[in-house]
CSV table of C-alpha atoms and ligand atoms in Angstrom, one decimal:
chain,number,residue,atom,x,y,z
D,221,MET,CA,0.0,0.1,0.0
D,222,PRO,CA,1.3,3.5,-1.0
D,223,GLY,CA,2.3,5.6,2.2
D,224,PRO,CA,1.1,9.0,2.6
D,225,GLY,CA,4.2,10.4,0.8
D,226,LYS,CA,2.9,8.8,-2.5
D,227,ILE,CA,-0.5,10.4,-2.4
D,228,ARG,CA,-0.3,12.8,-5.4
D,229,GLY,CA,-3.5,13.8,-7.3
D,230,GLU,CA,-7.1,12.8,-7.2
D,231,LEU,CA,-6.7,9.1,-8.5
D,232,ALA,CA,-3.9,8.2,-6.2
D,233,LEU,CA,-5.7,9.6,-3.2
D,234,ILE,CA,-8.9,7.7,-4.1
D,235,GLU,CA,-6.8,4.5,-4.7
D,236,HIS,CA,-5.1,5.2,-1.4
D,237,ILE,CA,-8.5,5.4,0.3
D,238,ARG,CA,-9.8,2.3,-1.5
D,239,GLN,CA,-6.9,0.2,-0.3
D,240,ARG,CA,-7.1,1.5,3.3
D,241,SER,CA,-10.9,1.0,3.6
D,242,GLY,CA,-11.1,-2.5,2.4
D,243,ALA,CA,-10.4,-3.8,5.8
D,244,VAL,CA,-14.2,-3.6,6.8
D,245,GLU,CA,-16.2,-6.3,4.9
D,246,SER,CA,-20.0,-6.5,5.0
D,247,PRO,CA,-22.5,-9.1,3.6
D,248,LEU,CA,-24.8,-6.0,2.9
D,249,LEU,CA,-22.2,-4.3,0.6
D,250,ARG,CA,-22.1,-6.1,-2.7
D,251,LEU,CA,-19.9,-3.4,-4.6
D,252,GLY,CA,-17.9,-0.7,-3.0
D,253,ILE,CA,-15.4,2.0,-4.1
D,254,GLY,CA,-14.5,1.7,-7.7
D,255,ASP,CA,-17.5,1.8,-9.9
D,256,ASP,CA,-20.1,4.5,-10.8
D,257,CYS,CA,-22.4,3.4,-7.8
D,258,ALA,CA,-21.9,1.2,-4.8
D,259,VAL,CA,-24.5,-1.6,-4.6
D,260,LEU,CA,-26.1,-2.5,-1.3
D,261,ARG,CA,-28.5,-5.1,-0.3
D,262,PRO,CA,-30.5,-4.3,2.8
D,263,PRO,CA,-31.8,-7.3,5.0
D,264,ARG,CA,-35.2,-8.5,4.1
D,265,GLY,CA,-37.8,-6.8,6.3
D,266,SER,CA,-35.8,-3.6,7.0
D,267,ASP,CA,-36.1,0.0,6.0
D,268,VAL,CA,-33.1,2.0,4.8
D,269,LEU,CA,-32.2,5.1,6.8
D,270,VAL,CA,-30.1,7.9,5.2
D,271,THR,CA,-28.4,11.0,6.9
D,272,THR,CA,-25.8,13.3,5.7
D,273,ASP,CA,-23.7,16.0,7.5
D,274,PHE,CA,-21.0,18.4,6.7
D,275,THR,CA,-17.6,18.6,8.6
D,276,LEU,CA,-16.2,21.9,7.6
D,277,GLU,CA,-12.8,23.2,8.5
D,278,GLY,CA,-13.2,26.5,10.5
D,279,ARG,CA,-16.9,25.6,11.4
D,280,HIS,CA,-16.8,22.2,12.8
D,281,PHE,CA,-13.0,21.8,13.5
D,282,ARG,CA,-9.8,23.6,13.1
D,283,ARG,CA,-6.5,22.2,12.3
D,284,ASP,CA,-4.9,24.1,15.1
D,285,TRP,CA,-7.4,22.9,17.7
D,286,HIS,CA,-8.5,19.4,16.5
D,287,THR,CA,-5.9,16.6,15.7
D,288,PRO,CA,-6.3,15.1,12.2
D,289,GLU,CA,-7.5,11.8,13.9
D,290,SER,CA,-10.1,13.8,15.6
D,291,ALA,CA,-11.3,15.6,12.4
D,292,GLY,CA,-11.6,12.3,10.8
D,293,HIS,CA,-13.3,10.5,13.8
D,294,ARG,CA,-15.8,13.4,14.2
D,295,THR,CA,-16.8,13.4,10.4
D,296,LEU,CA,-17.9,9.8,10.8
D,297,ALA,CA,-19.3,10.1,14.4
D,298,ARG,CA,-21.8,12.8,13.3
D,299,GLY,CA,-23.4,10.5,10.9
D,300,LEU,CA,-23.4,7.5,13.0
D,301,SER,CA,-25.0,9.5,15.8
D,302,ASP,CA,-27.9,10.3,13.6
D,303,LEU,CA,-28.4,6.5,12.9
D,304,ALA,CA,-28.1,5.9,16.7
D,305,ALA,CA,-30.8,8.4,17.3
D,306,MET,CA,-33.2,6.5,15.2
D,307,GLY,CA,-32.1,3.1,16.5
D,308,ALA,CA,-30.7,2.1,13.2
D,309,GLN,CA,-27.7,-0.1,12.4
D,310,PRO,CA,-25.1,1.3,10.1
D,311,MET,CA,-24.9,-0.3,6.6
D,312,ALA,CA,-22.4,1.9,4.7
D,313,ALA,CA,-20.6,5.3,4.8
D,314,PHE,CA,-19.9,7.6,1.8
D,315,LEU,CA,-17.4,10.4,2.1
D,316,SER,CA,-17.1,13.4,0.0
D,317,LEU,CA,-14.1,15.4,0.4
D,318,ALA,CA,-12.9,18.7,-1.0
D,319,VAL,CA,-9.1,18.9,-0.3
D,320,PRO,CA,-7.1,22.0,-0.3
D,321,ARG,CA,-4.1,21.9,-2.9
D,322,SER,CA,-1.8,22.7,0.1
D,323,LEU,CA,-2.8,19.5,1.8
D,324,ALA,CA,-2.0,17.3,-1.3
D,325,ALA,CA,1.1,19.1,-2.2
D,326,THR,CA,3.3,18.9,0.9
D,327,ALA,CA,4.5,15.9,2.9
D,328,ALA,CA,3.1,17.4,6.1
D,329,GLY,CA,-0.2,18.0,4.4
D,330,ARG,CA,-0.3,14.3,3.1
D,331,LYS,CA,0.6,13.0,6.5
D,332,TRP,CA,-2.4,15.2,7.9
D,333,LEU,CA,-4.6,13.6,5.5
D,334,ASP,CA,-3.5,10.0,6.2
D,335,ARG,CA,-4.0,10.7,9.9
D,336,PHE,CA,-7.5,12.0,9.2
D,337,PHE,CA,-8.2,8.6,7.7
D,338,ASP,CA,-6.7,6.8,10.6
D,339,GLY,CA,-9.3,8.6,12.8
D,340,LEU,CA,-12.1,7.9,10.4
D,341,LEU,CA,-11.4,4.3,9.6
D,342,ALA,CA,-10.6,3.4,13.2
D,343,LEU,CA,-14.2,4.4,14.1
D,344,ALA,CA,-15.6,2.7,10.9
D,345,ALA,CA,-13.7,-0.6,11.9
D,346,LEU,CA,-15.1,-0.4,15.4
D,347,HIS,CA,-18.7,-0.2,14.2
D,348,LYS,CA,-18.0,-2.6,11.1
D,349,VAL,CA,-19.2,0.1,8.7
D,350,PRO,CA,-17.7,0.0,5.2
D,351,LEU,CA,-16.5,3.1,3.5
D,352,ALA,CA,-18.4,2.3,0.3
D,353,GLY,CA,-17.8,5.4,-1.9
D,354,GLY,CA,-17.7,9.0,-2.1
D,355,ASP,CA,-16.3,11.9,-4.1
D,356,THR,CA,-12.9,13.8,-4.2
D,357,SER,CA,-12.2,17.2,-5.5
D,358,GLU,CA,-9.8,20.2,-5.0
D,359,ALA,CA,-11.2,22.6,-2.5
D,360,PRO,CA,-11.5,26.3,-3.8
D,361,THR,CA,-10.0,27.5,-0.7
D,362,ASP,CA,-7.5,26.3,1.9
D,363,HIS,CA,-10.3,24.7,4.1
D,364,LEU,CA,-10.9,21.1,4.0
D,365,LEU,CA,-14.7,20.2,3.4
D,366,ALA,CA,-15.9,16.7,4.4
D,367,ASP,CA,-19.5,15.5,3.8
D,368,ILE,CA,-20.5,12.2,5.2
D,369,THR,CA,-23.5,10.2,4.1
D,370,LEU,CA,-24.5,7.2,6.2
D,371,LEU,CA,-27.0,4.4,5.3
D,372,GLY,CA,-28.4,2.3,8.0
D,373,THR,CA,-31.2,-0.2,8.5
D,374,ALA,CA,-34.0,-0.7,11.0
D,375,PRO,CA,-36.8,-3.2,11.3
D,376,ARG,CA,-39.4,-2.1,8.9
D,377,GLY,CA,-41.7,0.8,10.5
D,378,ARG,CA,-39.8,0.6,13.8
D,379,GLU,CA,-37.4,3.6,13.5
D,380,LEU,CA,-37.3,6.0,16.6
D,381,ARG,CA,-38.7,9.4,15.4
D,382,ARG,CA,-38.6,12.7,17.1
D,383,SER,CA,-42.4,13.0,16.7
D,384,GLY,CA,-43.5,10.1,19.2
D,385,ALA,CA,-43.4,12.1,22.6
D,386,ARG,CA,-46.7,12.3,24.4
D,387,ALA,CA,-47.8,14.5,27.4
D,388,GLY,CA,-46.9,12.5,30.6
D,389,ASP,CA,-43.7,10.8,29.2
D,390,LEU,CA,-40.4,11.0,31.0
D,391,LEU,CA,-37.5,12.5,29.4
D,392,TYR,CA,-34.0,10.8,29.5
D,393,VAL,CA,-30.5,11.6,28.3
D,394,THR,CA,-27.6,9.2,28.0
D,395,GLY,CA,-24.0,9.8,29.3
D,396,ALA,CA,-23.1,13.3,30.4
D,397,LEU,CA,-23.6,16.8,28.8
D,398,GLY,CA,-21.4,19.8,28.3
D,399,GLY,CA,-18.1,17.9,27.9
D,400,ALA,CA,-17.7,18.6,24.3
D,401,ALA,CA,-18.3,22.3,24.6
D,402,ALA,CA,-15.9,22.5,27.8
D,403,GLU,CA,-13.1,20.7,25.8
D,404,LEU,CA,-13.6,22.9,22.8
D,405,GLN,CA,-13.3,25.9,25.0
D,406,SER,CA,-10.0,24.8,26.5
D,407,LEU,CA,-8.7,23.9,23.0
D,408,SER,CA,-9.6,27.4,21.8
D,409,GLN,CA,-7.5,28.8,24.7
D,410,GLY,CA,-4.5,26.8,23.4
D,411,LYS,CA,-4.6,24.1,25.8
D,412,ARG,CA,-3.2,20.8,24.6
D,413,PRO,CA,-5.6,17.9,25.1
D,414,LYS,CA,-4.6,15.6,27.9
D,415,LYS,CA,-3.1,12.2,26.8
D,416,HIS,CA,-5.5,10.2,29.0
D,417,GLY,CA,-9.1,10.5,30.0
D,418,GLU,CA,-12.3,11.2,27.8
D,419,HIS,CA,-12.3,13.6,24.9
D,420,PRO,CA,-15.9,14.4,24.3
D,421,GLN,CA,-15.1,17.2,21.7
D,422,LEU,CA,-12.2,15.4,20.0
D,423,PHE,CA,-13.6,11.8,20.0
D,424,PRO,CA,-17.4,11.8,20.7
D,425,ILE,CA,-18.9,8.3,21.0
D,426,PRO,CA,-21.9,7.7,18.8
D,427,ARG,CA,-24.5,5.8,20.9
D,428,LEU,CA,-25.3,3.2,18.4
D,429,VAL,CA,-25.8,0.2,20.8
D,430,VAL,CA,-28.1,2.3,23.1
D,431,GLY,CA,-30.2,3.5,20.3
D,432,HIS,CA,-30.7,0.1,18.9
D,433,ALA,CA,-31.4,-1.4,22.3
D,434,LEU,CA,-34.1,1.3,22.7
D,435,LEU,CA,-35.7,0.3,19.6
D,436,LYS,CA,-35.4,-3.4,20.0
D,437,ARG,CA,-36.6,-3.3,23.7
D,438,ARG,CA,-39.3,-0.9,22.6
D,439,LEU,CA,-38.3,1.5,25.5
D,440,ALA,CA,-38.5,4.9,23.8
D,441,THR,CA,-41.4,6.9,22.4
D,442,ALA,CA,-39.1,9.4,20.7
D,443,CYS,CA,-35.6,10.0,20.3
D,444,MET,CA,-32.9,12.3,18.9
D,445,ASP,CA,-29.2,13.0,19.1
D,446,VAL,CA,-27.8,16.2,20.8
D,447,SER,CA,-25.8,18.0,18.2
D,448,ASP,CA,-26.8,21.5,18.8
D,449,GLY,CA,-27.4,21.5,22.6
D,450,ILE,CA,-30.4,20.3,24.5
D,451,SER,CA,-32.1,23.6,24.8
D,452,THR,CA,-32.2,23.7,20.9
D,453,ASP,CA,-32.6,19.9,20.3
D,454,LEU,CA,-35.4,19.5,22.9
D,455,ALA,CA,-37.2,22.3,21.0
D,456,HIS,CA,-37.1,20.3,17.9
D,457,LEU,CA,-38.3,17.2,19.6
D,458,CYS,CA,-41.1,19.0,21.3
D,459,GLN,CA,-42.2,20.7,18.0
D,460,ALA,CA,-42.2,17.5,16.1
D,461,SER,CA,-44.2,15.8,18.8
D,462,GLY,CA,-46.6,18.8,19.3
D,463,VAL,CA,-45.8,18.8,23.1
D,464,GLY,CA,-44.1,21.0,25.7
D,465,ALA,CA,-41.6,19.8,28.5
D,466,VAL,CA,-40.1,20.5,31.9
D,467,VAL,CA,-36.3,19.9,32.3
D,468,PHE,CA,-35.1,19.5,35.8
D,469,ALA,CA,-31.9,21.4,36.4
D,470,ASP,CA,-30.7,19.3,39.4
D,471,PRO,CA,-30.4,15.8,37.9
D,472,LEU,CA,-28.7,17.0,34.6
D,473,PRO,CA,-25.6,14.9,34.3
D,474,LEU,CA,-22.8,17.3,33.9
D,475,HIS,CA,-19.6,16.1,32.3
D,476,PRO,CA,-16.5,16.3,34.7
D,477,LEU,CA,-14.9,18.7,32.1
D,478,ALA,CA,-17.8,21.1,32.1
D,479,ALA,CA,-18.1,20.8,36.1
D,480,GLU,CA,-14.6,22.1,36.3
D,481,HIS,CA,-16.1,25.6,35.4
D,482,GLY,CA,-18.3,25.6,38.6
D,483,LYS,CA,-22.0,24.6,38.8
D,484,GLU,CA,-23.9,27.4,36.9
D,485,ALA,CA,-21.3,27.6,34.0
D,486,ALA,CA,-21.4,23.7,33.7
D,487,LEU,CA,-25.2,24.0,33.5
D,488,GLN,CA,-25.0,26.5,30.7
D,489,LEU,CA,-22.5,24.3,28.7
D,490,ALA,CA,-24.7,21.3,29.3
D,491,LEU,CA,-27.9,23.1,28.1
D,492,HIS,CA,-26.5,25.0,25.2
D,493,GLY,CA,-23.0,23.7,24.5
D,494,GLY,CA,-23.9,21.0,21.9
D,495,GLU,CA,-21.9,18.3,20.2
D,496,ASP,CA,-22.2,15.8,23.0
D,497,TYR,CA,-23.8,13.3,20.6
D,498,GLU,CA,-25.7,11.9,23.5
D,499,LEU,CA,-29.3,10.5,23.0
D,500,LEU,CA,-32.3,12.6,24.3
D,501,PHE,CA,-35.4,10.5,24.3
D,502,THR,CA,-38.7,10.1,25.9
D,503,ALA,CA,-40.5,6.9,27.3
D,504,LYS,CA,-43.9,6.1,28.8
D,505,PRO,CA,-43.9,6.7,32.6
D,506,SER,CA,-44.9,3.1,33.1
D,507,VAL,CA,-41.7,1.8,31.6
D,508,THR,CA,-39.0,0.6,33.9
D,509,MET,CA,-35.8,2.3,32.4
D,510,PRO,CA,-32.6,0.6,33.2
D,511,ARG,CA,-30.1,3.1,34.8
D,512,ARG,CA,-27.5,1.8,32.3
D,513,ILE,CA,-27.9,0.5,28.7
D,514,ALA,CA,-24.7,-1.2,27.4
D,515,GLY,CA,-22.7,0.4,30.1
D,516,VAL,CA,-23.9,3.9,29.3
D,517,PRO,CA,-25.7,5.7,32.1
D,518,VAL,CA,-29.3,6.7,31.5
D,519,THR,CA,-30.7,9.6,33.5
D,520,PRO,CA,-34.3,10.9,33.8
D,521,ILE,CA,-34.1,14.7,33.3
D,522,GLY,CA,-37.6,15.9,33.0
D,523,ARG,CA,-41.0,15.2,31.7
D,524,ILE,CA,-43.2,16.0,28.7
D,525,THR,CA,-46.2,18.3,29.2
D,526,ALA,CA,-49.1,19.2,26.9
D,527,ALA,CA,-48.3,21.7,24.2
D,528,GLY,CA,-46.7,24.8,25.7
D,529,PRO,CA,-43.3,26.3,26.5
D,530,ILE,CA,-40.3,24.3,27.5
D,531,LEU,CA,-39.3,25.1,31.2
D,532,LEU,CA,-36.3,24.8,33.2
D,533,GLU,CA,-37.2,23.8,36.8
D,534,ARG,CA,-34.5,24.5,39.5
D,535,SER,CA,-34.1,22.5,42.8
D,536,ASP,CA,-36.0,25.4,44.7
D,537,GLY,CA,-39.0,24.6,42.7
D,538,SER,CA,-38.8,28.0,40.5
D,539,ALA,CA,-39.1,27.5,36.9
D,540,GLU,CA,-38.0,29.7,33.9
D,541,PRO,CA,-38.5,29.4,30.2
D,542,LEU,CA,-35.7,27.4,28.5
D,543,ALA,CA,-35.2,29.2,25.3
D,544,PRO,CA,-33.3,27.4,22.5
D,545,ALA,CA,-29.8,28.9,22.7
D,546,GLY,CA,-27.7,26.2,21.2
D,547,TRP,CA,-25.8,26.2,18.0
D,548,GLU,CA,-27.6,27.5,14.9
D,549,HIS,CA,-25.6,28.2,11.7
D,550,LEU,CA,-26.3,31.4,9.8
D,551,ARG,CA,-27.8,33.1,12.8
E,296,ADP,N1,-30.0,21.5,2.5
E,296,ADP,C1,-30.8,20.6,2.9
E,296,ADP,N2,-31.7,20.1,2.0
E,296,ADP,C2,-32.6,19.2,2.3
E,296,ADP,N3,-32.8,18.8,3.5
E,296,ADP,C3,-32.1,19.5,4.5
E,296,ADP,C4,-31.2,20.3,4.2
E,296,ADP,N4,-30.5,20.7,5.4
E,296,ADP,C5,-31.1,20.1,6.5
E,296,ADP,N5,-32.1,19.2,5.9
E,296,ADP,C6,-33.1,18.3,6.6
E,296,ADP,O1,-33.6,19.0,7.7
E,296,ADP,C7,-33.7,18.2,8.9
E,296,ADP,C8,-32.9,18.8,10.1
E,296,ADP,O2,-31.6,19.0,9.8
E,296,ADP,P1,-30.4,19.1,10.9
E,296,ADP,O3,-31.0,19.9,12.0
E,296,ADP,O4,-29.2,19.1,10.2
E,296,ADP,O5,-30.5,17.6,11.5
E,296,ADP,P2,-29.4,16.8,12.4
E,296,ADP,O6,-29.1,17.5,13.6
E,296,ADP,O7,-30.0,15.4,12.6
E,296,ADP,O8,-28.3,16.7,11.4
E,296,ADP,C9,-33.1,16.8,8.4
E,296,ADP,O9,-34.2,16.0,8.1
E,296,ADP,C10,-32.2,17.2,7.3
E,296,ADP,O10,-32.2,16.0,6.4
E,297,TPP,C1,-13.9,25.4,14.9
E,297,TPP,C2,-15.1,25.1,15.6
E,297,TPP,N1,-16.0,26.1,16.1
E,297,TPP,C3,-17.1,25.8,16.7
E,297,TPP,C4,-17.4,24.5,16.9
E,297,TPP,C5,-18.8,24.3,17.7
E,297,TPP,N2,-19.7,23.8,16.9
E,297,TPP,C6,-19.7,23.6,15.5
E,297,TPP,S1,-21.0,23.0,14.7
E,297,TPP,C7,-21.9,22.9,16.2
E,297,TPP,C8,-23.3,22.3,16.3
E,297,TPP,C9,-23.4,20.9,15.6
E,297,TPP,O1,-23.2,21.0,14.1
E,297,TPP,P1,-24.3,21.1,13.0
E,297,TPP,O2,-23.7,21.4,11.7
E,297,TPP,O3,-25.4,21.9,13.4
E,297,TPP,O4,-24.8,19.6,13.2
E,297,TPP,P2,-26.2,18.9,12.9
E,297,TPP,O5,-27.1,19.6,13.9
E,297,TPP,O6,-26.5,19.2,11.5
E,297,TPP,O7,-26.0,17.5,13.3
E,297,TPP,C10,-21.0,23.3,17.3
E,297,TPP,C11,-21.4,23.3,18.7
E,297,TPP,C12,-16.6,23.5,16.7
E,297,TPP,N3,-16.9,22.2,16.9
E,297,TPP,N4,-15.5,23.8,15.9
E,298,MG,MG1,-27.4,18.1,10.0
């Protein structure tokens, strides 16, 4: 296999990607990289779910904040997280890349690209999702643009939607919140990431096993992933379901990296920070919810109300409107 030093030009880069991505085989993928289309054969009785997300240098990562492995990992993680949110299992990934000339033309740039694929393909191997195709072109600026498309499968008619929440349901979140925003803040201040420990910004963990368990065990009425921040994402879920909600501030699971900032700042990071890629879901109050699913903590954080505002209830019983203040492009 050619090393990164040998990647010159679009065709060599594609060949390099093809050789590197061959490690994951799947019975659902009949034809991968190399022809005009990939050919997939979903299992009988399943629906195909499709999601696509940009990862843009300067918007979603920076080469001076994120390592190349992190940029690659995040590119795939964002799509996998959307599949997790609907309880789907990944079938194949497609990656469209616009590569700045400077990255392809220098040894350091080619090394960066190779490490980007180390990050992306390691996560792909972990979840056994083949990279089945994509597109490569020269970026018009010095910013790398990556667009990931994920195809997944779910038992026919059983996917977890945002629209299934009903008044009286309880609201849950997996893992912890605010860590991704806290780590981003420290990277933006020039702090080097610690070698050990969790990296919720650099290496978010898509909750595929949890999402699929929620679907299979019929535990959830509605589900979505937290990409923009729960204040914004919960508003989407409530709008889709035609309901309101009360979020309890006290039990919100604050990530230790957020908690370092003090309780109130951590709460703000947890509510509005985004990119935690945890699952936010609802369940009937009669359901006995496990405290952990596949080792991941599941915390009740509120309840669904009839249509109305979303409120944040403090431990003293006072309640305030929780306006969407998470991430929104073009605002
Ligand atoms: N440019 C677009 N063209 C068509 N549909 C879009 C476009 N951008 C977003 N959407 C759709 O709008 C919905 C919300 O998008 P988004 O907030 O990006 O979701 P997510 O957080 O799951 O990535 C999704 O169904 C997505 O497919
Ligand atoms: C350089 C940089 N600036 C800011 C952020 C923070 N940030 C970028 S996008 C985003 C929200 C999620 O991205 P979006 O494209 O809205 O994802 P989607 O909701 O479509 O899944 C956040 C919090 C970042 N990760 N990197
Ligand atoms: Mg999106």
